[in-house]
C-alpha positions as CSV (number, residue, x, y, z in Angstrom):
1,M,0.0,0.0,0.0
2,T,1.3,3.4,-0.9
3,E,1.9,5.9,2.1
4,L,0.1,9.1,1.9
5,V,2.1,12.2,2.8
6,L,0.9,15.8,3.1
7,V,3.5,18.4,2.0
8,A,2.8,22.0,3.0
9,D,5.1,24.9,2.0
10,D,4.3,28.4,0.7
11,D,7.4,28.3,-1.5
12,D,6.3,26.8,-4.9
13,D,9.9,25.6,-5.6
14,I,10.3,23.7,-2.2
15,L,6.8,22.3,-2.7
16,L,7.7,21.0,-6.2
17,L,11.1,19.7,-5.0
18,V,9.8,17.8,-2.0
19,T,6.7,16.5,-3.8
20,T,8.8,15.3,-6.9
21,R,11.2,13.5,-4.6
22,L,8.7,11.8,-2.4
23,R,6.6,10.7,-5.4
24,R,9.8,9.4,-7.1
25,D,10.4,7.3,-3.9
26,G,7.0,5.8,-4.1
27,F,5.0,8.0,-1.8
28,E,1.5,9.4,-2.6
29,V,1.5,13.1,-2.0
30,V,-1.0,15.8,-1.4
31,Q,0.1,19.4,-1.5
32,A,-0.9,22.6,0.4
33,S,0.5,26.1,0.0
34,S,-0.9,27.5,3.3
35,G,-1.4,26.3,6.8
36,D,-5.2,26.6,6.5
37,E,-5.2,24.4,3.4
38,A,-2.7,21.9,5.1
39,L,-5.1,21.5,8.1
40,R,-8.1,21.0,5.8
41,L,-6.3,18.3,3.8
42,A,-5.1,16.6,7.0
43,R,-8.6,16.3,8.2
44,E,-10.0,15.2,4.8
45,K,-7.3,12.9,3.5
46,R,-5.8,11.5,6.8
47,P,-2.2,11.2,5.7
48,R,0.2,9.1,7.7
49,L,2.8,12.0,7.8
50,A,2.8,15.7,7.2
51,V,5.9,17.7,6.1
52,L,5.2,21.2,7.3
53,D,7.0,24.5,6.7
54,I,6.8,26.7,9.8
55,G,6.6,30.1,7.9
56,M,3.3,29.8,6.0
57,P,0.5,32.4,5.6
58,G,-2.6,32.0,7.7
59,L,-1.9,29.2,10.2
60,D,1.8,28.7,10.4
61,G,3.3,25.1,10.6
62,L,3.5,25.2,14.3
63,E,-0.1,26.2,14.6
64,V,-1.1,23.4,12.2
65,L,1.0,21.1,14.3
66,E,-0.8,22.2,17.5
67,Q,-4.2,21.5,15.9
68,I,-3.1,18.1,14.7
69,R,-2.0,17.1,18.2
70,A,-5.2,18.4,19.7
71,D,-7.5,16.4,17.3
72,D,-8.3,12.9,18.5
73,E,-8.4,11.6,15.0
74,L,-5.1,13.2,13.8
75,R,-2.9,13.2,16.9
76,N,-1.0,10.0,15.8
77,M,0.0,11.5,12.4
78,R,3.8,11.8,12.2
79,V,4.9,15.4,11.6
80,L,8.2,16.6,10.2
81,L,8.9,20.4,10.2
82,L,10.9,21.5,7.3
83,T,12.1,25.1,7.8
84,A,14.7,27.8,7.5
85,K,14.2,28.5,11.2
86,A,17.5,26.9,12.4
87,Q,18.1,28.5,15.9
88,E,18.3,26.1,18.9
89,S,15.2,27.8,20.4
90,D,13.2,27.2,17.1
91,V,14.2,23.5,17.0
92,R,13.2,23.2,20.7
93,R,9.9,24.9,20.2
94,G,9.2,22.5,17.3
95,F,9.7,19.5,19.3
96,D,7.9,21.0,22.3
97,T,4.9,21.6,20.1
98,G,4.9,17.9,19.1
99,A,7.1,17.5,16.0
100,D,8.5,14.0,15.3
101,A,11.4,15.4,13.3
102,Y,12.9,18.7,12.4
103,V,14.8,19.3,9.1
104,K,16.6,22.6,8.4
105,K,16.6,24.3,5.1
106,P,18.7,24.0,2.9
107,F,18.3,20.3,2.9
108,S,19.2,17.2,0.8
109,P,16.1,15.8,-0.9
110,A,17.5,12.3,-0.5
111,D,18.0,12.9,3.3
112,L,14.5,14.3,3.7
113,S,13.0,11.2,1.9
114,A,15.1,8.9,4.2
115,R,13.7,10.8,7.2
116,V,10.2,10.4,5.9
117,R,10.7,6.7,5.5
118,E,12.2,6.4,9.0
119,L,9.3,8.1,10.6
120,L,6.8,5.9,8.7
121,D,8.7,2.7,9.4
122,G,8.9,3.5,13.1
123,A,5.1,4.4,13.4
């Protein structure tokens, strides 16, 4: 069975890069370009994992993560934060909010795909 992954980023180039890599590696991907759209798709599609950018319009990635963790039907979804926010306080805040993984931009698409696989295999 193909794993469904939600990818949310307001940067079209990053969205395309991540989506293309994950699809090439056998994942089914749904895309969102805002936090509000990401949360709607998470509720509708029920992906096993979400890759969220922190700095998105509307709800940011951390707010989406908070909503996911507060929702009884979504709280077990794996969440990977993919962001340019690289300070230690940003990383700590991401994990404190409930992230399963934190990948800093710039990133290697191959490494990101490997992290996604690790998170899904460990679920």
